[in-house]
């Protein structure tokens, strides 16, 4: 299982399991550069061959609802780390 930490001054992340998916509520509290990073992650998942791996819903005020299939959970968390939206990721 992956665990992660993030800077609560620039991002808020809430996740919950929902049957075969994990739902994330992400709010970006920093500048627009953070939105660009999350949009880069969205683009990466939209360009791969699997249509239902990660679904992004964008809301006003830097809020995102993201639904991640369980088999793509690790890929999504590592993408957040790759784009420096997380401070630390570790296996437990």
PDB file of N, CA and C in Angstrom:
ATOM      1  N   UNK A   1       0.841  -1.178   0.000  1.00  0.00           N
ATOM      2  CA  UNK A   1       0.000   0.000   0.000  1.00  0.00           C
ATOM      3  C   UNK A   1       0.885   1.239   0.000  1.00  0.00           C
ATOM      4  N   UNK A   2       0.515   2.206  -0.793  1.00  0.00           N
ATOM      5  CA  UNK A   2       1.238   3.476  -0.839  1.00  0.00           C
ATOM      6  C   UNK A   2       0.645   4.461   0.153  1.00  0.00           C
ATOM      7  N   UNK A   3       1.509   5.171   0.834  1.00  0.00           N
ATOM      8  CA  UNK A   3       1.082   6.299   1.650  1.00  0.00           C
ATOM      9  C   UNK A   3       1.816   7.520   1.138  1.00  0.00           C
ATOM     10  N   UNK A   4       1.240   8.679   1.385  1.00  0.00           N
ATOM     11  CA  UNK A   4       1.846   9.903   0.853  1.00  0.00           C
ATOM     12  C   UNK A   4       1.613  11.061   1.811  1.00  0.00           C
ATOM     13  N   UNK A   5       2.460  12.057   1.676  1.00  0.00           N
ATOM     14  CA  UNK A   5       2.291  13.304   2.406  1.00  0.00           C
ATOM     15  C   UNK A   5       2.354  14.446   1.404  1.00  0.00           C
ATOM     16  N   UNK A   6       1.743  15.555   1.780  1.00  0.00           N
ATOM     17  CA  UNK A   6       1.714  16.727   0.909  1.00  0.00           C
ATOM     18  C   UNK A   6       1.712  17.982   1.761  1.00  0.00           C
ATOM     19  N   UNK A   7       2.028  19.086   1.140  1.00  0.00           N
ATOM     20  CA  UNK A   7       2.067  20.374   1.814  1.00  0.00           C
ATOM     21  C   UNK A   7       0.638  20.905   1.913  1.00  0.00           C
ATOM     22  N   UNK A   8       0.080  20.910   3.101  1.00  0.00           N
ATOM     23  CA  UNK A   8      -1.306  21.322   3.305  1.00  0.00           C
ATOM     24  C   UNK A   8      -1.524  22.812   3.067  1.00  0.00           C
ATOM     25  N   UNK A   9      -0.455  23.550   2.913  1.00  0.00           N
ATOM     26  CA  UNK A   9      -0.594  24.981   2.609  1.00  0.00           C
ATOM     27  C   UNK A   9      -0.898  25.219   1.137  1.00  0.00           C
ATOM     28  N   UNK A  10      -0.589  24.237   0.274  1.00  0.00           N
ATOM     29  CA  UNK A  10      -0.798  24.450  -1.162  1.00  0.00           C
ATOM     30  C   UNK A  10      -1.794  23.473  -1.794  1.00  0.00           C
ATOM     31  N   UNK A  11      -2.131  22.381  -1.092  1.00  0.00           N
ATOM     32  CA  UNK A  11      -3.026  21.398  -1.671  1.00  0.00           C
ATOM     33  C   UNK A  11      -3.806  20.693  -0.561  1.00  0.00           C
ATOM     34  N   UNK A  12      -5.047  20.372  -0.859  1.00  0.00           N
ATOM     35  CA  UNK A  12      -5.882  19.576   0.044  1.00  0.00           C
ATOM     36  C   UNK A  12      -6.316  18.339  -0.725  1.00  0.00           C
ATOM     37  N   UNK A  13      -6.096  17.159  -0.137  1.00  0.00           N
ATOM     38  CA  UNK A  13      -6.453  15.904  -0.793  1.00  0.00           C
ATOM     39  C   UNK A  13      -7.292  15.074   0.169  1.00  0.00           C
ATOM     40  N   UNK A  14      -8.452  14.659  -0.306  1.00  0.00           N
ATOM     41  CA  UNK A  14      -9.294  13.730   0.439  1.00  0.00           C
ATOM     42  C   UNK A  14      -9.591  12.572  -0.496  1.00  0.00           C
ATOM     43  N   UNK A  15      -9.462  11.373   0.018  1.00  0.00           N
ATOM     44  CA  UNK A  15      -9.756  10.207  -0.808  1.00  0.00           C
ATOM     45  C   UNK A  15     -10.655   9.257  -0.055  1.00  0.00           C
ATOM     46  N   UNK A  16     -11.488   8.549  -0.829  1.00  0.00           N
ATOM     47  CA  UNK A  16     -12.352   7.531  -0.227  1.00  0.00           C
ATOM     48  C   UNK A  16     -12.596   6.433  -1.249  1.00  0.00           C
ATOM     49  N   UNK A  17     -12.719   5.228  -0.739  1.00  0.00           N
ATOM     50  CA  UNK A  17     -13.002   4.079  -1.603  1.00  0.00           C
ATOM     51  C   UNK A  17     -14.472   4.100  -1.980  1.00  0.00           C
ATOM     52  N   UNK A  18     -14.738   3.718  -3.224  1.00  0.00           N
ATOM     53  CA  UNK A  18     -16.105   3.653  -3.721  1.00  0.00           C
ATOM     54  C   UNK A  18     -16.205   2.436  -4.634  1.00  0.00           C
ATOM     55  N   UNK A  19     -16.540   1.287  -4.050  1.00  0.00           N
ATOM     56  CA  UNK A  19     -16.609   0.018  -4.760  1.00  0.00           C
ATOM     57  C   UNK A  19     -15.274  -0.283  -5.445  1.00  0.00           C
ATOM     58  N   UNK A  20     -15.210  -0.267  -6.763  1.00  0.00           N
ATOM     59  CA  UNK A  20     -13.982  -0.631  -7.484  1.00  0.00           C
ATOM     60  C   UNK A  20     -13.093   0.571  -7.774  1.00  0.00           C
ATOM     61  N   UNK A  21     -13.458   1.723  -7.260  1.00  0.00           N
ATOM     62  CA  UNK A  21     -12.716   2.947  -7.546  1.00  0.00           C
ATOM     63  C   UNK A  21     -12.287   3.643  -6.259  1.00  0.00           C
ATOM     64  N   UNK A  22     -11.370   4.575  -6.422  1.00  0.00           N
ATOM     65  CA  UNK A  22     -10.974   5.485  -5.347  1.00  0.00           C
ATOM     66  C   UNK A  22     -11.319   6.885  -5.836  1.00  0.00           C
ATOM     67  N   UNK A  23     -12.038   7.647  -5.026  1.00  0.00           N
ATOM     68  CA  UNK A  23     -12.417   9.005  -5.401  1.00  0.00           C
ATOM     69  C   UNK A  23     -11.563   9.998  -4.624  1.00  0.00           C
ATOM     70  N   UNK A  24     -11.056  10.975  -5.349  1.00  0.00           N
ATOM     71  CA  UNK A  24     -10.245  12.032  -4.767  1.00  0.00           C
ATOM     72  C   UNK A  24     -10.969  13.360  -4.903  1.00  0.00           C
ATOM     73  N   UNK A  25     -10.934  14.130  -3.826  1.00  0.00           N
ATOM     74  CA  UNK A  25     -11.347  15.529  -3.866  1.00  0.00           C
ATOM     75  C   UNK A  25     -10.062  16.315  -3.654  1.00  0.00           C
ATOM     76  N   UNK A  26      -9.651  17.053  -4.674  1.00  0.00           N
ATOM     77  CA  UNK A  26      -8.402  17.806  -4.593  1.00  0.00           C
ATOM     78  C   UNK A  26      -8.718  19.280  -4.773  1.00  0.00           C
ATOM     79  N   UNK A  27      -8.189  20.080  -3.866  1.00  0.00           N
ATOM     80  CA  UNK A  27      -8.295  21.531  -3.983  1.00  0.00           C
ATOM     81  C   UNK A  27      -6.880  22.103  -3.964  1.00  0.00           C
ATOM     82  N   UNK A  28      -6.581  22.889  -4.967  1.00  0.00           N
ATOM     83  CA  UNK A  28      -5.261  23.503  -5.064  1.00  0.00           C
ATOM     84  C   UNK A  28      -5.325  24.881  -4.439  1.00  0.00           C
ATOM     85  N   UNK A  29      -4.485  25.122  -3.461  1.00  0.00           N
ATOM     86  CA  UNK A  29      -4.516  26.362  -2.699  1.00  0.00           C
ATOM     87  C   UNK A  29      -3.425  27.335  -3.124  1.00  0.00           C
ATOM     88  N   UNK A  30      -2.545  26.876  -4.004  1.00  0.00           N
ATOM     89  CA  UNK A  30      -1.446  27.719  -4.458  1.00  0.00           C
ATOM     90  C   UNK A  30      -1.817  28.484  -5.721  1.00  0.00           C
ATOM     91  N   UNK A  31      -0.824  28.800  -6.500  1.00  0.00           N
ATOM     92  CA  UNK A  31      -1.046  29.578  -7.716  1.00  0.00           C
ATOM     93  C   UNK A  31      -1.458  28.687  -8.887  1.00  0.00           C
ATOM     94  N   UNK A  32      -1.630  29.286 -10.057  1.00  0.00           N
ATOM     95  CA  UNK A  32      -2.093  28.562 -11.236  1.00  0.00           C
ATOM     96  C   UNK A  32      -1.090  27.528 -11.746  1.00  0.00           C
ATOM     97  N   UNK A  33       0.152  27.598 -11.306  1.00  0.00           N
ATOM     98  CA  UNK A  33       1.130  26.592 -11.716  1.00  0.00           C
ATOM     99  C   UNK A  33       0.718  25.201 -11.249  1.00  0.00           C
ATOM    100  N   UNK A  34       0.058  25.139 -10.102  1.00  0.00           N
ATOM    101  CA  UNK A  34      -0.407  23.852  -9.596  1.00  0.00           C
ATOM    102  C   UNK A  34      -1.508  23.284 -10.486  1.00  0.00           C
ATOM    103  N   UNK A  35      -2.399  24.139 -10.971  1.00  0.00           N
ATOM    104  CA  UNK A  35      -3.440  23.684 -11.896  1.00  0.00           C
ATOM    105  C   UNK A  35      -2.811  23.113 -13.154  1.00  0.00           C
ATOM    106  N   UNK A  36      -1.769  23.756 -13.638  1.00  0.00           N
ATOM    107  CA  UNK A  36      -1.091  23.270 -14.847  1.00  0.00           C
ATOM    108  C   UNK A  36      -0.491  21.884 -14.609  1.00  0.00           C
ATOM    109  N   UNK A  37       0.041  21.660 -13.421  1.00  0.00           N
ATOM    110  CA  UNK A  37       0.610  20.346 -13.106  1.00  0.00           C
ATOM    111  C   UNK A  37      -0.473  19.275 -13.102  1.00  0.00           C
ATOM    112  N   UNK A  38      -1.612  19.577 -12.489  1.00  0.00           N
ATOM    113  CA  UNK A  38      -2.690  18.598 -12.450  1.00  0.00           C
ATOM    114  C   UNK A  38      -3.254  18.364 -13.852  1.00  0.00           C
ATOM    115  N   UNK A  39      -3.300  19.389 -14.670  1.00  0.00           N
ATOM    116  CA  UNK A  39      -3.760  19.222 -16.052  1.00  0.00           C
ATOM    117  C   UNK A  39      -2.764  18.396 -16.867  1.00  0.00           C
ATOM    118  N   UNK A  40      -1.483  18.487 -16.553  1.00  0.00           N
ATOM    119  CA  UNK A  40      -0.490  17.625 -17.201  1.00  0.00           C
ATOM    120  C   UNK A  40      -0.749  16.157 -16.851  1.00  0.00           C
ATOM    121  N   UNK A  41      -1.090  15.901 -15.593  1.00  0.00           N
ATOM    122  CA  UNK A  41      -1.406  14.543 -15.173  1.00  0.00           C
ATOM    123  C   UNK A  41      -2.658  14.055 -15.907  1.00  0.00           C
ATOM    124  N   UNK A  42      -3.663  14.913 -15.986  1.00  0.00           N
ATOM    125  CA  UNK A  42      -4.882  14.562 -16.707  1.00  0.00           C
ATOM    126  C   UNK A  42      -4.562  14.205 -18.154  1.00  0.00           C
ATOM    127  N   UNK A  43      -3.741  14.988 -18.786  1.00  0.00           N
ATOM    128  CA  UNK A  43      -3.368  14.743 -20.182  1.00  0.00           C
ATOM    129  C   UNK A  43      -2.661  13.389 -20.327  1.00  0.00           C
ATOM    130  N   UNK A  44      -1.774  13.065 -19.406  1.00  0.00           N
ATOM    131  CA  UNK A  44      -1.060  11.781 -19.454  1.00  0.00           C
ATOM    132  C   UNK A  44      -2.031  10.603 -19.433  1.00  0.00           C
ATOM    133  N   UNK A  45      -3.027  10.664 -18.544  1.00  0.00           N
ATOM    134  CA  UNK A  45      -3.968   9.560 -18.441  1.00  0.00           C
ATOM    135  C   UNK A  45      -4.958   9.540 -19.606  1.00  0.00           C
ATOM    136  N   UNK A  46      -5.289  10.692 -20.150  1.00  0.00           N
ATOM    137  CA  UNK A  46      -6.193  10.725 -21.299  1.00  0.00           C
ATOM    138  C   UNK A  46      -5.530  10.208 -22.567  1.00  0.00           C
ATOM    139  N   UNK A  47      -4.215  10.292 -22.644  1.00  0.00           N
ATOM    140  CA  UNK A  47      -3.494   9.870 -23.839  1.00  0.00           C
ATOM    141  C   UNK A  47      -3.145   8.384 -23.857  1.00  0.00           C
ATOM    142  N   UNK A  48      -3.315   7.685 -22.736  1.00  0.00           N
ATOM    143  CA  UNK A  48      -2.988   6.262 -22.755  1.00  0.00           C
ATOM    144  C   UNK A  48      -4.148   5.465 -23.357  1.00  0.00           C
ATOM    145  N   UNK A  49      -3.977   4.180 -23.485  1.00  0.00           N
ATOM    146  CA  UNK A  49      -4.944   3.331 -24.195  1.00  0.00           C
ATOM    147  C   UNK A  49      -6.186   2.984 -23.370  1.00  0.00           C
ATOM    148  N   UNK A  50      -6.155   3.200 -22.064  1.00  0.00           N
ATOM    149  CA  UNK A  50      -7.269   2.821 -21.196  1.00  0.00           C
ATOM    150  C   UNK A  50      -8.153   4.047 -20.952  1.00  0.00           C
ATOM    151  N   UNK A  51      -9.402   3.977 -21.373  1.00  0.00           N
ATOM    152  CA  UNK A  51     -10.290   5.134 -21.278  1.00  0.00           C
ATOM    153  C   UNK A  51     -10.812   5.391 -19.871  1.00  0.00           C
ATOM    154  N   UNK A  52     -10.939   4.348 -19.068  1.00  0.00           N
ATOM    155  CA  UNK A  52     -11.585   4.502 -17.766  1.00  0.00           C
ATOM    156  C   UNK A  52     -10.620   4.392 -16.590  1.00  0.00           C
ATOM    157  N   UNK A  53      -9.339   4.607 -16.811  1.00  0.00           N
ATOM    158  CA  UNK A  53      -8.369   4.470 -15.728  1.00  0.00           C
ATOM    159  C   UNK A  53      -8.497   5.579 -14.694  1.00  0.00           C
ATOM    160  N   UNK A  54      -8.516   6.822 -15.150  1.00  0.00           N
ATOM    161  CA  UNK A  54      -8.639   7.979 -14.270  1.00  0.00           C
ATOM    162  C   UNK A  54      -9.561   8.980 -14.956  1.00  0.00           C
ATOM    163  N   UNK A  55     -10.619   9.384 -14.258  1.00  0.00           N
ATOM    164  CA  UNK A  55     -11.569  10.353 -14.804  1.00  0.00           C
ATOM    165  C   UNK A  55     -11.457  11.658 -14.015  1.00  0.00           C
ATOM    166  N   UNK A  56     -11.318  12.758 -14.717  1.00  0.00           N
ATOM    167  CA  UNK A  56     -11.138  14.068 -14.099  1.00  0.00           C
ATOM    168  C   UNK A  56     -12.388  14.917 -14.288  1.00  0.00           C
ATOM    169  N   UNK A  57     -12.831  15.533 -13.205  1.00  0.00           N
ATOM    170  CA  UNK A  57     -13.927  16.505 -13.246  1.00  0.00           C
ATOM    171  C   UNK A  57     -13.377  17.795 -12.645  1.00  0.00           C
ATOM    172  N   UNK A  58     -13.391  18.844 -13.429  1.00  0.00           N
ATOM    173  CA  UNK A  58     -12.807  20.119 -13.016  1.00  0.00           C
ATOM    174  C   UNK A  58     -13.929  21.065 -12.608  1.00  0.00           C
ATOM    175  N   UNK A  59     -13.742  21.705 -11.450  1.00  0.00           N
ATOM    176  CA  UNK A  59     -14.721  22.638 -10.914  1.00  0.00           C
ATOM    177  C   UNK A  59     -14.067  23.999 -10.711  1.00  0.00           C
ATOM    178  N   UNK A  60     -14.869  25.040 -10.558  1.00  0.00           N
ATOM    179  CA  UNK A  60     -14.295  26.369 -10.309  1.00  0.00           C
ATOM    180  C   UNK A  60     -13.489  26.402  -9.017  1.00  0.00           C
ATOM    181  N   UNK A  61     -12.673  27.423  -8.899  1.00  0.00           N
ATOM    182  CA  UNK A  61     -11.882  27.678  -7.692  1.00  0.00           C
ATOM    183  C   UNK A  61     -10.868  26.591  -7.399  1.00  0.00           C
ATOM    184  N   UNK A  62     -10.253  26.049  -8.443  1.00  0.00           N
ATOM    185  CA  UNK A  62      -9.143  25.102  -8.315  1.00  0.00           C
ATOM    186  C   UNK A  62      -9.541  23.802  -7.622  1.00  0.00           C
ATOM    187  N   UNK A  63     -10.778  23.349  -7.837  1.00  0.00           N
ATOM    188  CA  UNK A  63     -11.256  22.110  -7.215  1.00  0.00           C
ATOM    189  C   UNK A  63     -11.416  21.038  -8.285  1.00  0.00           C
ATOM    190  N   UNK A  64     -11.051  19.806  -7.902  1.00  0.00           N
ATOM    191  CA  UNK A  64     -11.092  18.674  -8.816  1.00  0.00           C
ATOM    192  C   UNK A  64     -11.704  17.473  -8.116  1.00  0.00           C
ATOM    193  N   UNK A  65     -12.516  16.747  -8.855  1.00  0.00           N
ATOM    194  CA  UNK A  65     -13.030  15.447  -8.412  1.00  0.00           C
ATOM    195  C   UNK A  65     -12.433  14.438  -9.383  1.00  0.00           C
ATOM    196  N   UNK A  66     -11.692  13.487  -8.848  1.00  0.00           N
ATOM    197  CA  UNK A  66     -10.968  12.538  -9.691  1.00  0.00           C
ATOM    198  C   UNK A  66     -11.330  11.129  -9.250  1.00  0.00           C
ATOM    199  N   UNK A  67     -11.745  10.320 -10.208  1.00  0.00           N
ATOM    200  CA  UNK A  67     -12.102   8.927  -9.934  1.00  0.00           C
ATOM    201  C   UNK A  67     -11.028   8.040 -10.554  1.00  0.00           C
ATOM    202  N   UNK A  68     -10.415   7.212  -9.716  1.00  0.00           N
ATOM    203  CA  UNK A  68      -9.290   6.383 -10.135  1.00  0.00           C
ATOM    204  C   UNK A  68      -9.671   4.911  -9.934  1.00  0.00           C
ATOM    205  N   UNK A  69      -9.547   4.130 -10.996  1.00  0.00           N
ATOM    206  CA  UNK A  69      -9.739   2.689 -10.840  1.00  0.00           C
ATOM    207  C   UNK A  69      -8.682   2.154  -9.887  1.00  0.00           C
ATOM    208  N   UNK A  70      -9.043   1.180  -9.074  1.00  0.00           N
ATOM    209  CA  UNK A  70      -8.106   0.663  -8.077  1.00  0.00           C
ATOM    210  C   UNK A  70      -6.812   0.152  -8.693  1.00  0.00           C
ATOM    211  N   UNK A  71      -6.896  -0.435  -9.881  1.00  0.00           N
ATOM    212  CA  UNK A  71      -5.674  -0.959 -10.491  1.00  0.00           C
ATOM    213  C   UNK A  71      -4.777   0.134 -11.066  1.00  0.00           C
ATOM    214  N   UNK A  72      -5.238   1.392 -11.040  1.00  0.00           N
ATOM    215  CA  UNK A  72      -4.415   2.519 -11.469  1.00  0.00           C
ATOM    216  C   UNK A  72      -4.087   3.467 -10.317  1.00  0.00           C
ATOM    217  N   UNK A  73      -4.424   3.065  -9.097  1.00  0.00           N
ATOM    218  CA  UNK A  73      -4.182   3.904  -7.924  1.00  0.00           C
ATOM    219  C   UNK A  73      -2.696   4.254  -7.786  1.00  0.00           C
ATOM    220  N   UNK A  74      -1.837   3.241  -7.833  1.00  0.00           N
ATOM    221  CA  UNK A  74      -0.398   3.497  -7.680  1.00  0.00           C
ATOM    222  C   UNK A  74       0.121   4.413  -8.779  1.00  0.00           C
ATOM    223  N   UNK A  75      -0.330   4.198 -10.016  1.00  0.00           N
ATOM    224  CA  UNK A  75       0.099   5.048 -11.123  1.00  0.00           C
ATOM    225  C   UNK A  75      -0.307   6.496 -10.894  1.00  0.00           C
ATOM    226  N   UNK A  76      -1.515   6.708 -10.383  1.00  0.00           N
ATOM    227  CA  UNK A  76      -1.993   8.067 -10.140  1.00  0.00           C
ATOM    228  C   UNK A  76      -1.193   8.748  -9.028  1.00  0.00           C
ATOM    229  N   UNK A  77      -0.984   8.032  -7.928  1.00  0.00           N
ATOM    230  CA  UNK A  77      -0.211   8.604  -6.816  1.00  0.00           C
ATOM    231  C   UNK A  77       1.209   8.940  -7.272  1.00  0.00           C
ATOM    232  N   UNK A  78       1.819   8.051  -8.034  1.00  0.00           N
ATOM    233  CA  UNK A  78       3.174   8.314  -8.519  1.00  0.00           C
ATOM    234  C   UNK A  78       3.202   9.479  -9.513  1.00  0.00           C
ATOM    235  N   UNK A  79       2.122   9.662 -10.267  1.00  0.00           N
ATOM    236  CA  UNK A  79       2.041  10.822 -11.165  1.00  0.00           C
ATOM    237  C   UNK A  79       1.968  12.123 -10.360  1.00  0.00           C
ATOM    238  N   UNK A  80       1.214  12.101  -9.254  1.00  0.00           N
ATOM    239  CA  UNK A  80       1.182  13.288  -8.383  1.00  0.00           C
ATOM    240  C   UNK A  80       2.574  13.597  -7.844  1.00  0.00           C
ATOM    241  N   UNK A  81       3.309  12.556  -7.478  1.00  0.00           N
ATOM    242  CA  UNK A  81       4.675  12.751  -6.976  1.00  0.00           C
ATOM    243  C   UNK A  81       5.585  13.255  -8.081  1.00  0.00           C
ATOM    244  N   UNK A  82       5.479  12.662  -9.258  1.00  0.00           N
ATOM    245  CA  UNK A  82       6.323  13.059 -10.388  1.00  0.00           C
ATOM    246  C   UNK A  82       6.168  14.544 -10.700  1.00  0.00           C
ATOM    247  N   UNK A  83       4.951  15.054 -10.558  1.00  0.00           N
ATOM    248  CA  UNK A  83       4.685  16.462 -10.849  1.00  0.00           C
ATOM    249  C   UNK A  83       4.792  17.345  -9.603  1.00  0.00           C
ATOM    250  N   UNK A  84       5.376  16.786  -8.561  1.00  0.00           N
ATOM    251  CA  UNK A  84       5.694  17.508  -7.322  1.00  0.00           C
ATOM    252  C   UNK A  84       4.478  18.107  -6.606  1.00  0.00           C
ATOM    253  N   UNK A  85       3.366  17.387  -6.683  1.00  0.00           N
ATOM    254  CA  UNK A  85       2.206  17.782  -5.896  1.00  0.00           C
ATOM    255  C   UNK A  85       2.195  17.073  -4.545  1.00  0.00           C
ATOM    256  N   UNK A  86       3.047  16.068  -4.396  1.00  0.00           N
ATOM    257  CA  UNK A  86       3.233  15.367  -3.131  1.00  0.00           C
ATOM    258  C   UNK A  86       4.661  15.582  -2.652  1.00  0.00           C
ATOM    259  N   UNK A  87       4.843  15.512  -1.344  1.00  0.00           N
ATOM    260  CA  UNK A  87       6.180  15.650  -0.772  1.00  0.00           C
ATOM    261  C   UNK A  87       6.891  14.315  -0.629  1.00  0.00           C
ATOM    262  N   UNK A  88       6.112  13.251  -0.303  1.00  0.00           N
ATOM    263  CA  UNK A  88       6.709  11.954  -0.052  1.00  0.00           C
ATOM    264  C   UNK A  88       5.708  10.850  -0.383  1.00  0.00           C
ATOM    265  N   UNK A  89       6.227   9.788  -0.966  1.00  0.00           N
ATOM    266  CA  UNK A  89       5.442   8.575  -1.213  1.00  0.00           C
ATOM    267  C   UNK A  89       6.252   7.410  -0.696  1.00  0.00           C
ATOM    268  N   UNK A  90       5.596   6.515   0.047  1.00  0.00           N
ATOM    269  CA  UNK A  90       6.329   5.340   0.545  1.00  0.00           C
ATOM    270  C   UNK A  90       5.403   4.138   0.615  1.00  0.00           C
ATOM    271  N   UNK A  91       6.018   2.968   0.530  1.00  0.00           N
ATOM    272  CA  UNK A  91       5.291   1.704   0.636  1.00  0.00           C
ATOM    273  C   UNK A  91       5.127   1.353   2.104  1.00  0.00           C
ATOM    274  N   UNK A  92       3.970   0.917   2.486  1.00  0.00           N
ATOM    275  CA  UNK A  92       3.705   0.436   3.856  1.00  0.00           C
ATOM    276  C   UNK A  92       3.293  -1.005   3.789  1.00  0.00           C
TER     277      UNK A  92
END
